[in-house]
PDB file of C-alpha atoms in Angstrom:
ATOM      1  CA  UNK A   1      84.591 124.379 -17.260  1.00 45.00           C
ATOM      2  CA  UNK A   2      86.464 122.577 -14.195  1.00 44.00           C
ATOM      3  CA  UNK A   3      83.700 121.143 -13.248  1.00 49.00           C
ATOM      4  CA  UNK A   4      82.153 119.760 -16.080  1.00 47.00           C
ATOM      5  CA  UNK A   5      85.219 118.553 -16.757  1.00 44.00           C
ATOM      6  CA  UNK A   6      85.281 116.993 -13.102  1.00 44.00           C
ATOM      7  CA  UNK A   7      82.021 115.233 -13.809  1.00 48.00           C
ATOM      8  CA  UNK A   8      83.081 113.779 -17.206  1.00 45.00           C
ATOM      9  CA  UNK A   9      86.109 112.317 -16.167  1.00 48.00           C
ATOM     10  CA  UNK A  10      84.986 111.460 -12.594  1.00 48.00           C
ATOM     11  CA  UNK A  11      81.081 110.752 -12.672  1.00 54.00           C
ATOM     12  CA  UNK A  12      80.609 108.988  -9.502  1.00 53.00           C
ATOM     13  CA  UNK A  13      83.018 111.096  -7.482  1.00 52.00           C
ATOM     14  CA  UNK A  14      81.436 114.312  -5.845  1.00 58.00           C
ATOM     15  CA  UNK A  15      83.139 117.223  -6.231  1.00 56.00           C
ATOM     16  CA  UNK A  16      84.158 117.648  -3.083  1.00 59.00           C
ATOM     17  CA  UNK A  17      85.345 114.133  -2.443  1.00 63.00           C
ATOM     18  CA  UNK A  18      87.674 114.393  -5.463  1.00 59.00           C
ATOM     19  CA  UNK A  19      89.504 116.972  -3.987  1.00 63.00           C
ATOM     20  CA  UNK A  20      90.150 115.145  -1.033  1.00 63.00           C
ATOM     21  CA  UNK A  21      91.725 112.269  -3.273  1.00 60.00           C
ATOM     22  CA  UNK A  22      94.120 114.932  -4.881  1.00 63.00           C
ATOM     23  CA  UNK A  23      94.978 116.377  -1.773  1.00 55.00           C
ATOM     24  CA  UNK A  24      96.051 112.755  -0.653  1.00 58.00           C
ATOM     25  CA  UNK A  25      97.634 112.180  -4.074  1.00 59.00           C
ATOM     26  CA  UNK A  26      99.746 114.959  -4.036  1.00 56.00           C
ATOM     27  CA  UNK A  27     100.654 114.878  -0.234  1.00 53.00           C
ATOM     28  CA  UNK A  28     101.683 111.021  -0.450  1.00 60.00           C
ATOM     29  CA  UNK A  29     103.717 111.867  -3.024  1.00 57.00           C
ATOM     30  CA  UNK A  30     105.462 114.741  -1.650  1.00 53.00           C
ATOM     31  CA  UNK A  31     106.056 112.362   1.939  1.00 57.00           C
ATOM     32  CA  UNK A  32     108.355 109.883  -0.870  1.00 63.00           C
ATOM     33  CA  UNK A  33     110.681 112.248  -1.500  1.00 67.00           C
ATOM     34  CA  UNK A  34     110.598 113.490   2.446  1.00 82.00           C
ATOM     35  CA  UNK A  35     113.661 111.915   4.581  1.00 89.00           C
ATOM     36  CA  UNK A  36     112.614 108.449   5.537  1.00 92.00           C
ATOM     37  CA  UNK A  37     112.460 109.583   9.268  1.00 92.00           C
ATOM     38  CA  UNK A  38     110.011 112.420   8.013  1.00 92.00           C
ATOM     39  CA  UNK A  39     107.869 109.620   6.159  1.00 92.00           C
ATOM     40  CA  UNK A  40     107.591 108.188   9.565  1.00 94.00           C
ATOM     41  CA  UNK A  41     106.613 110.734  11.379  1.00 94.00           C
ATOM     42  CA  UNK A  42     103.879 111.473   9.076  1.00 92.00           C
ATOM     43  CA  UNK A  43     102.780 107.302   9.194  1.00 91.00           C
ATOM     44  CA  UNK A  44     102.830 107.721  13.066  1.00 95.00           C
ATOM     45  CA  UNK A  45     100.396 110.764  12.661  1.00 94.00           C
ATOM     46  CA  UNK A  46      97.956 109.282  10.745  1.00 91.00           C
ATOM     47  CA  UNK A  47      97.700 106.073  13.436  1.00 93.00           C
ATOM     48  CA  UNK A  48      95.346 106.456  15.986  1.00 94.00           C
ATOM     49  CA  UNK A  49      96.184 103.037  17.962  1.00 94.00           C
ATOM     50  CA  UNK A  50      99.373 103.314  20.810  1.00 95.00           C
ATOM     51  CA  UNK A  51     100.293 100.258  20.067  1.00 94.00           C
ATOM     52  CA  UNK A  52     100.333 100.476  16.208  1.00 92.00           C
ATOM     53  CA  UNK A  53     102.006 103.520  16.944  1.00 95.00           C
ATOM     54  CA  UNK A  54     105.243 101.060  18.881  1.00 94.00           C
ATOM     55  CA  UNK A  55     104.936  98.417  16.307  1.00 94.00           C
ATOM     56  CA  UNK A  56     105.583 101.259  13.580  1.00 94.00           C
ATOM     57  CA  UNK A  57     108.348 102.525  15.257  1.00 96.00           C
ATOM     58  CA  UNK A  58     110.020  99.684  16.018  1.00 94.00           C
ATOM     59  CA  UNK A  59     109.766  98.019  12.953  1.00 94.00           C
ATOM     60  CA  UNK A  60     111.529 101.459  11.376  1.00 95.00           C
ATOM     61  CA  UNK A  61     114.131 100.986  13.444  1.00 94.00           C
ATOM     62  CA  UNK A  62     114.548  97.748  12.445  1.00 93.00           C
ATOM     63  CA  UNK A  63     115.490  98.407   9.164  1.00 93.00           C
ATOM     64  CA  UNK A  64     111.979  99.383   7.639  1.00 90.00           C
ATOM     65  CA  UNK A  65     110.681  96.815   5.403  1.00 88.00           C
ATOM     66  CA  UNK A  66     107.069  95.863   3.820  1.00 87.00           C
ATOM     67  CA  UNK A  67     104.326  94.794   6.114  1.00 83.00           C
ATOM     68  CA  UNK A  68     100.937  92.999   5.900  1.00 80.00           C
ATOM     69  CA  UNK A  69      98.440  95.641   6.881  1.00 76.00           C
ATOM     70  CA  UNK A  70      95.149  94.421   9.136  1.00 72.00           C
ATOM     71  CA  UNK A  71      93.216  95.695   6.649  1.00 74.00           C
ATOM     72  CA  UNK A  72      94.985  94.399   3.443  1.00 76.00           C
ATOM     73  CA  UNK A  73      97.664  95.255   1.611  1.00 79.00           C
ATOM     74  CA  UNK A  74     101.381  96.367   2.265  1.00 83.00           C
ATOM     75  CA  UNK A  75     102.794  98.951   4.091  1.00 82.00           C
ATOM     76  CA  UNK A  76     106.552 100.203   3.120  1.00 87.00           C
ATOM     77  CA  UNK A  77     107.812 101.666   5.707  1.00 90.00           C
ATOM     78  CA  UNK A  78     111.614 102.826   5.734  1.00 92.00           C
ATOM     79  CA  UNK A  79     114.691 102.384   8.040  1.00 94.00           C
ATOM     80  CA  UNK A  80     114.607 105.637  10.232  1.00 95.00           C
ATOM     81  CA  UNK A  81     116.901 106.124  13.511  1.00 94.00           C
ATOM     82  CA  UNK A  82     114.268 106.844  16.505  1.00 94.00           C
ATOM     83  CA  UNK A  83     116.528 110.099  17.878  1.00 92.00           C
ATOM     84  CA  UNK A  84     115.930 111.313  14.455  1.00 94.00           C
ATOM     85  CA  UNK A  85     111.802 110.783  14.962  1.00 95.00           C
ATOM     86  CA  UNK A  86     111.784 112.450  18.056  1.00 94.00           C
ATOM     87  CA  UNK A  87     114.093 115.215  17.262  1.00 93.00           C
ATOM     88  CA  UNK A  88     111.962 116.235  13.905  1.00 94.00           C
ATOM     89  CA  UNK A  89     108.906 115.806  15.719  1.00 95.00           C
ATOM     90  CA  UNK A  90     110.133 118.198  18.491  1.00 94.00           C
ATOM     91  CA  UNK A  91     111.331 120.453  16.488  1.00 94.00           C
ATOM     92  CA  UNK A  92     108.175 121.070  14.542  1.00 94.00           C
ATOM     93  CA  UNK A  93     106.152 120.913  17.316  1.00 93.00           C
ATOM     94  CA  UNK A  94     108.964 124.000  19.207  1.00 93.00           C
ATOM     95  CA  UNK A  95     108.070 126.054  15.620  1.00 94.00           C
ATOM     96  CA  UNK A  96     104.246 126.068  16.291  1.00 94.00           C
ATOM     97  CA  UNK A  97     104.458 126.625  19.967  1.00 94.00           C
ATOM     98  CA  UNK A  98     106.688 129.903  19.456  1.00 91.00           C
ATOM     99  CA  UNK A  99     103.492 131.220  17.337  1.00 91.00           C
ATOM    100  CA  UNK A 100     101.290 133.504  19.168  1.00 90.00           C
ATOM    101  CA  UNK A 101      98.418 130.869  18.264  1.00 92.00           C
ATOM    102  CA  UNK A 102      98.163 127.179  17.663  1.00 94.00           C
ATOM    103  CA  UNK A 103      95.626 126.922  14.675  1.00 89.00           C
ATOM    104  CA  UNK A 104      95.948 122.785  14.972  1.00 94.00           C
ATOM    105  CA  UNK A 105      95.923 121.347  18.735  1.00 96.00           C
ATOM    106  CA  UNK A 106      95.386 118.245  17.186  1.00 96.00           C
ATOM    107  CA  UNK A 107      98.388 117.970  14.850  1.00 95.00           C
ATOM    108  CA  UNK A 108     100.172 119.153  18.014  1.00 96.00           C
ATOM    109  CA  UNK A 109      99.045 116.541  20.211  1.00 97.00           C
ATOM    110  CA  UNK A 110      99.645 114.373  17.592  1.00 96.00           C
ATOM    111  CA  UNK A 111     103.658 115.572  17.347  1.00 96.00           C
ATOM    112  CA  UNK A 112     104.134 115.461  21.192  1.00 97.00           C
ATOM    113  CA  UNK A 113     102.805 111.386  20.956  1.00 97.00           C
ATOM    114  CA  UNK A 114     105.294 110.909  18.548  1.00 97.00           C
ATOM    115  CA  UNK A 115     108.479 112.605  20.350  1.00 95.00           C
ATOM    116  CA  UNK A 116     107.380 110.882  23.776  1.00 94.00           C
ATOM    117  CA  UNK A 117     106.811 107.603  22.204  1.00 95.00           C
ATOM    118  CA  UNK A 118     110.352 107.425  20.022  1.00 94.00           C
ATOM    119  CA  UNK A 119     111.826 108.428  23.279  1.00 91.00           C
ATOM    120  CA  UNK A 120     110.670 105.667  25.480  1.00 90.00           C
ATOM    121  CA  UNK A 121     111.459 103.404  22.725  1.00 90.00           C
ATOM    122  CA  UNK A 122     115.342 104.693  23.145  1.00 86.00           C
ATOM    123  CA  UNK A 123     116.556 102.387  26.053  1.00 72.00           C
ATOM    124  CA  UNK A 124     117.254 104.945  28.815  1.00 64.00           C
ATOM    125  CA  UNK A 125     113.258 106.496  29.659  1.00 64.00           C
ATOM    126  CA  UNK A 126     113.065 109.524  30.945  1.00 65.00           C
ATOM    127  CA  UNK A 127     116.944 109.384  32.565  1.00 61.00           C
ATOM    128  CA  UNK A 128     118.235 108.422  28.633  1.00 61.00           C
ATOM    129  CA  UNK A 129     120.018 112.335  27.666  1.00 63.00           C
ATOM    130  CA  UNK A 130     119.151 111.768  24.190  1.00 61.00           C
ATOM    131  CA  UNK A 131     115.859 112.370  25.033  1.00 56.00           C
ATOM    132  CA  UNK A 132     116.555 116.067  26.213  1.00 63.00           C
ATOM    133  CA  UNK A 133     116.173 117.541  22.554  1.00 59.00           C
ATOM    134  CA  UNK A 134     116.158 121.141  23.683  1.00 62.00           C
ATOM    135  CA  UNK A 135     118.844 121.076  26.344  1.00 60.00           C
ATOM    136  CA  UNK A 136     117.666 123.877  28.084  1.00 62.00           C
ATOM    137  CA  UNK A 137     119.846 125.310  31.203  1.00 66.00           C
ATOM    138  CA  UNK A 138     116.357 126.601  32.944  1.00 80.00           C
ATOM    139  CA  UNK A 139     113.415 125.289  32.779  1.00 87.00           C
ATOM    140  CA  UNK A 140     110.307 127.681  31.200  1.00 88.00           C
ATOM    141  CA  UNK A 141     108.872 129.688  33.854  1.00 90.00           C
ATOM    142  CA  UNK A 142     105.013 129.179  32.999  1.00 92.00           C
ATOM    143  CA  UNK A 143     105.398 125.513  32.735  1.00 94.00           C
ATOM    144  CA  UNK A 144     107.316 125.834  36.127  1.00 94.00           C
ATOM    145  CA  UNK A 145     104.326 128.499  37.356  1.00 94.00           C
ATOM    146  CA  UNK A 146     101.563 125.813  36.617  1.00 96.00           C
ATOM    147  CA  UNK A 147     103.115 122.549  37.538  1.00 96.00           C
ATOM    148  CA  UNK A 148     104.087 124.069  40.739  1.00 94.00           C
ATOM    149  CA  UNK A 149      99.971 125.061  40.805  1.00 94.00           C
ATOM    150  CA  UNK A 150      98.626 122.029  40.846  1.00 95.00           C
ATOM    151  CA  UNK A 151     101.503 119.477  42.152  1.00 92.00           C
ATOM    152  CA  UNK A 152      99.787 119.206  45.601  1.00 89.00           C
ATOM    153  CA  UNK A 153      96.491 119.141  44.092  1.00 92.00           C
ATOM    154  CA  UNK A 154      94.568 115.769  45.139  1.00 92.00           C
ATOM    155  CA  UNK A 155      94.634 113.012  41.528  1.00 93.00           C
ATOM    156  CA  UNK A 156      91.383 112.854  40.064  1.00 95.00           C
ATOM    157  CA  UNK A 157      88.941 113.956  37.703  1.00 96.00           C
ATOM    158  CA  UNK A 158      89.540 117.894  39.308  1.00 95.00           C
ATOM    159  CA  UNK A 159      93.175 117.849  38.642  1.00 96.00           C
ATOM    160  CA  UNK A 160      92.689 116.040  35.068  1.00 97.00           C
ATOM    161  CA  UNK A 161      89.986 118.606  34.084  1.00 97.00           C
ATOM    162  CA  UNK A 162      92.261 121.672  34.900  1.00 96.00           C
ATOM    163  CA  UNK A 163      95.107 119.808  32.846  1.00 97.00           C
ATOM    164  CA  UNK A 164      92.900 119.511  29.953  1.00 97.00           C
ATOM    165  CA  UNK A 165      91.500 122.641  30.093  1.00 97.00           C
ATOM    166  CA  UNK A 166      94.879 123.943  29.381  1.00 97.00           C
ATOM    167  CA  UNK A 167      95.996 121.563  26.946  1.00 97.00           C
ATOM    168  CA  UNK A 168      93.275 122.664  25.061  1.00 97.00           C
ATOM    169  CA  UNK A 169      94.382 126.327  24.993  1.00 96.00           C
ATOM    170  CA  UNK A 170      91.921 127.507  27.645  1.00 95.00           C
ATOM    171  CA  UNK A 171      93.111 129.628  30.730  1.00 94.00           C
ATOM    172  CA  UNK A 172      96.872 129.824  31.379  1.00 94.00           C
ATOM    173  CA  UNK A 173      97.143 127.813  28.111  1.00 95.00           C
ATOM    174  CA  UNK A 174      95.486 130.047  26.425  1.00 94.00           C
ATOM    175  CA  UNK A 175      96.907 131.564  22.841  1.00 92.00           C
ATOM    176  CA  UNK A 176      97.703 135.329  23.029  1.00 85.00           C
ATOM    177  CA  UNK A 177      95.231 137.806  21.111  1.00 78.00           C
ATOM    178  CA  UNK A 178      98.711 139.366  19.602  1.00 66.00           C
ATOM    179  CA  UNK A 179     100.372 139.149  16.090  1.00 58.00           C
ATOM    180  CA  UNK A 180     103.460 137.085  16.044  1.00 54.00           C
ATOM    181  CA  UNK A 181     105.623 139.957  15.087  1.00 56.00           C
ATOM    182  CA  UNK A 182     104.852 141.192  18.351  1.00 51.00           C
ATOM    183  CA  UNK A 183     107.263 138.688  19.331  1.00 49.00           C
ATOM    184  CA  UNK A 184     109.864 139.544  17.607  1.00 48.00           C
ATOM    185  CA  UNK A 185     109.662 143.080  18.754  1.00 44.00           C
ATOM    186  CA  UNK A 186     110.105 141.832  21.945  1.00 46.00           C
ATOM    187  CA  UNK A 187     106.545 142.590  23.252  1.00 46.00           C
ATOM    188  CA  UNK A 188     106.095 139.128  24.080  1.00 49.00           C
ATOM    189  CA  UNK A 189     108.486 136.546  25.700  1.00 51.00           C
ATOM    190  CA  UNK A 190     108.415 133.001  24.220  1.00 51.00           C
ATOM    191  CA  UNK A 191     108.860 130.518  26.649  1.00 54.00           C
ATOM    192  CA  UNK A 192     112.331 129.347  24.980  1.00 47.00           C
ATOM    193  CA  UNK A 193     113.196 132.647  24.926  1.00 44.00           C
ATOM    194  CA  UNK A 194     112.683 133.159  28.731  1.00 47.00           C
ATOM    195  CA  UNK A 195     115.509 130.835  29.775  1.00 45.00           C
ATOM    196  CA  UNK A 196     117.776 132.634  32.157  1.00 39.00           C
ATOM    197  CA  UNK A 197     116.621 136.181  31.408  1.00 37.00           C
ATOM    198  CA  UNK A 198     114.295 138.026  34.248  1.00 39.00           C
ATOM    199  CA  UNK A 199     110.952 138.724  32.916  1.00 41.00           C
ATOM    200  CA  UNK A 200     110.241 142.921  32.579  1.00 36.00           C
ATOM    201  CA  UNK A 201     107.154 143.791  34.037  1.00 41.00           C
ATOM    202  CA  UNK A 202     105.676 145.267  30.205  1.00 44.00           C
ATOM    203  CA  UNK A 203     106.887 141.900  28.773  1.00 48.00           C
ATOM    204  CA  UNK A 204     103.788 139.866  28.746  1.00 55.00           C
ATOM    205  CA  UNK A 205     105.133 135.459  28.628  1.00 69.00           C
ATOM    206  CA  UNK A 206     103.814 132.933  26.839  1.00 83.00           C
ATOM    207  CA  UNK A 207     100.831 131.080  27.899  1.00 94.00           C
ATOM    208  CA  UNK A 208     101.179 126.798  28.874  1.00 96.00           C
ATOM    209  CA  UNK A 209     102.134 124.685  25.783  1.00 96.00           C
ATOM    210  CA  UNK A 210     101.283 120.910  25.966  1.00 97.00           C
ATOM    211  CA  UNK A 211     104.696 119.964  24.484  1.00 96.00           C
ATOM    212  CA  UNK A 212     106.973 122.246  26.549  1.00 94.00           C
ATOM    213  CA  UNK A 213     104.654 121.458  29.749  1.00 96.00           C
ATOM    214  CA  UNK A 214     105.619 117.530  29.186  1.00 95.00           C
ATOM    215  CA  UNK A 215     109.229 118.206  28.375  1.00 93.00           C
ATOM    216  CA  UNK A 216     109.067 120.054  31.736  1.00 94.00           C
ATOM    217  CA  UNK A 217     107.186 117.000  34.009  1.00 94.00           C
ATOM    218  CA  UNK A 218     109.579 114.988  32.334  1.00 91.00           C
ATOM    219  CA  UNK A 219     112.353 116.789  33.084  1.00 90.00           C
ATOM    220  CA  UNK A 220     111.459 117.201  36.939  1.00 91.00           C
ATOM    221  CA  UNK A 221     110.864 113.529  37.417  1.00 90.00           C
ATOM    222  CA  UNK A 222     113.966 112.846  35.798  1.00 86.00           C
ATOM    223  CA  UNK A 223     115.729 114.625  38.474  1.00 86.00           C
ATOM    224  CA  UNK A 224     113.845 113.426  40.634  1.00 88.00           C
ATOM    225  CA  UNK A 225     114.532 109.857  39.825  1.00 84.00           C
ATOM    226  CA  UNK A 226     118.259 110.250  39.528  1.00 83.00           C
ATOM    227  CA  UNK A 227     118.755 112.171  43.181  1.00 83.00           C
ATOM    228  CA  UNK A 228     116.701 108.526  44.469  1.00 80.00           C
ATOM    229  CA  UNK A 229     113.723 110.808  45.408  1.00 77.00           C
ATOM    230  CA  UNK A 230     110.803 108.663  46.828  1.00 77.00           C
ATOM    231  CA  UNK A 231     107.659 110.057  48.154  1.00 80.00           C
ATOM    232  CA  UNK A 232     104.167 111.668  47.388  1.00 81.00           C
ATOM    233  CA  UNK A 233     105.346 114.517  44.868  1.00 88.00           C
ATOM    234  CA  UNK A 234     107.407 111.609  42.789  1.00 90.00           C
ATOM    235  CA  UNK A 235     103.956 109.724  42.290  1.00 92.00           C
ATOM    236  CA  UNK A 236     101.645 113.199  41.865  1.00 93.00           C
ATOM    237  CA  UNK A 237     104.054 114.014  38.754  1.00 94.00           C
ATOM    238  CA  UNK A 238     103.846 110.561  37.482  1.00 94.00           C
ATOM    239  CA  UNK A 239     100.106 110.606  37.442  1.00 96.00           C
ATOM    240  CA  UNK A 240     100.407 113.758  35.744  1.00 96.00           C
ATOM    241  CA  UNK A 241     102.814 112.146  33.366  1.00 96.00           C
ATOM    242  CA  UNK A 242     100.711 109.544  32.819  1.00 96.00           C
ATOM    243  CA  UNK A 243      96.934 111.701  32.299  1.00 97.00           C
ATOM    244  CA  UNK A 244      98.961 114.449  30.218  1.00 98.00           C
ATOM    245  CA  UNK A 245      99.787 111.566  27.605  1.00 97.00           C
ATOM    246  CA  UNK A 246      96.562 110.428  27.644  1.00 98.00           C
ATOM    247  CA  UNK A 247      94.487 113.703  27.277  1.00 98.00           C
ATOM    248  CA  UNK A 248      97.026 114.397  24.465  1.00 98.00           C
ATOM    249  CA  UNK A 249      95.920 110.580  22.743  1.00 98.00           C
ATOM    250  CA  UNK A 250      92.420 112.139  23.453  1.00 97.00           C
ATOM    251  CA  UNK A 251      92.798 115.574  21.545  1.00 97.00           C
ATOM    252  CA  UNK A 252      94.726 114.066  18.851  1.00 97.00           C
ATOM    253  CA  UNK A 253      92.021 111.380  17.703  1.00 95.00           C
ATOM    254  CA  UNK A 254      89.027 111.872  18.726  1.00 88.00           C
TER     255      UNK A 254
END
């Protein structure tokens, strides 16, 4: 009956294209009554292009306003405060890196753009405090396990191929084959969970996470930077900086 319906109402729509225009309908209109920094977040998420990406973003900061789009039409975009980007952003991306598995790497990559890229936007770089969302006293131990791995590994298409592999949830980035109540029984150790504590010997830790690996270069450098450190490490973890971001543009939109 649905479908016949469908077909009255909509005859040159398939059916399967239809529901793709509700699903849009119904999501645009739930992102209106979202706070305007969520609105953003969800704009910057649905732009593939960097600097589209900065223009958005700084233009919400700005005070939001309506915009010529390249490819006609407005764009409304509304006054949002960039800590307020970055923090929702982070703190989505924390909730789906505490699950055993990621079901979307993409939407993740996509989340991590958007926290480093309101962050860099925020005057102070990697040195600015606001930018340390998660404050953590100690820095995650697998993150700390694998950077330490390959920091004196030679830049190049060797090192970038073992950072994507794990970015993409293969070897130590790879999701656990447990149920995420498992967690909470304490069976497995989150990564922000690890901070401070010794890891037992029957608690199995988290694997890599591309957003808590980053927060962890970033960190690093940043101390690095303030204590005036010069030298072979300080450019190894900015190339590492540098190809993480782009593998993570990579898995988000291609």
């Amino acid at each position: 009956m649905q479908t016949m319906m469908t077909k009255l109402l909509f005859p040159h729509i398939d059916h399967k294209s239809l529901l793709e225009v509700i699903k849009d309908t119904v999501l645009s209109q739930l992102a209106q009554k979202s706070p305007s920094h969520v609105q953003v977040i969800g704009l910057l998420c649905s732009t593939p292009s960097k600097e589209h990406r900065q223009d958005i973003l700084r233009r919400a900061a700005g005070g939001g306003g309506a915009f010529d789009k390249e490819s006609g039409g407005k764009l409304f975009l509304p006054s949002a405060n960039l800590n307020d980007i970055a923090s929702q952003a982070d703190d989505i991306l924390t909730t789906m890196e505490e699950k055993s598995r990621i079901p979307d790497r993409k939407l993740l990559a996509k989340l991590v753009l958007v926290r480093e890229e309101a962050h860099s936007m925020m005057g102070g770089g990697i040195l600015d405090e606001r930018n340390d969302n998660r404050g953590l006293n100690n820095l995650p131990e697998c993150e700390v396990s694998f950077l330490s791995k390959i920091i004196s590994l030679q830049p190049g298409p060797g090192l970038r191929e073992r950072l994507s592999s794990v970015l993409h949830g293969k070897g130590e980035g790879a999701d656990l084959a447990v149920q995420d109540n498992d967690i909470e029984k304490g069976m497995i150790t989150s990564n922000s969970k690890q901070q401070g504590h010794h890891q037992m010997e029957n608690i199995r830790p988290f694997p890599v996470r591309p957003g808590l690996f980053l927060y962890t270069v970033t960190k690093v450098l940043g101390g690095m930077y303030k204590k005036n450190v010069a030298g072979v490490t300080v450019q190894q973890l900015e190339w590492i900086h540098r190809e993480t971001l782009q593998i993570l543009q990579e898995m988000a939109f291609s």
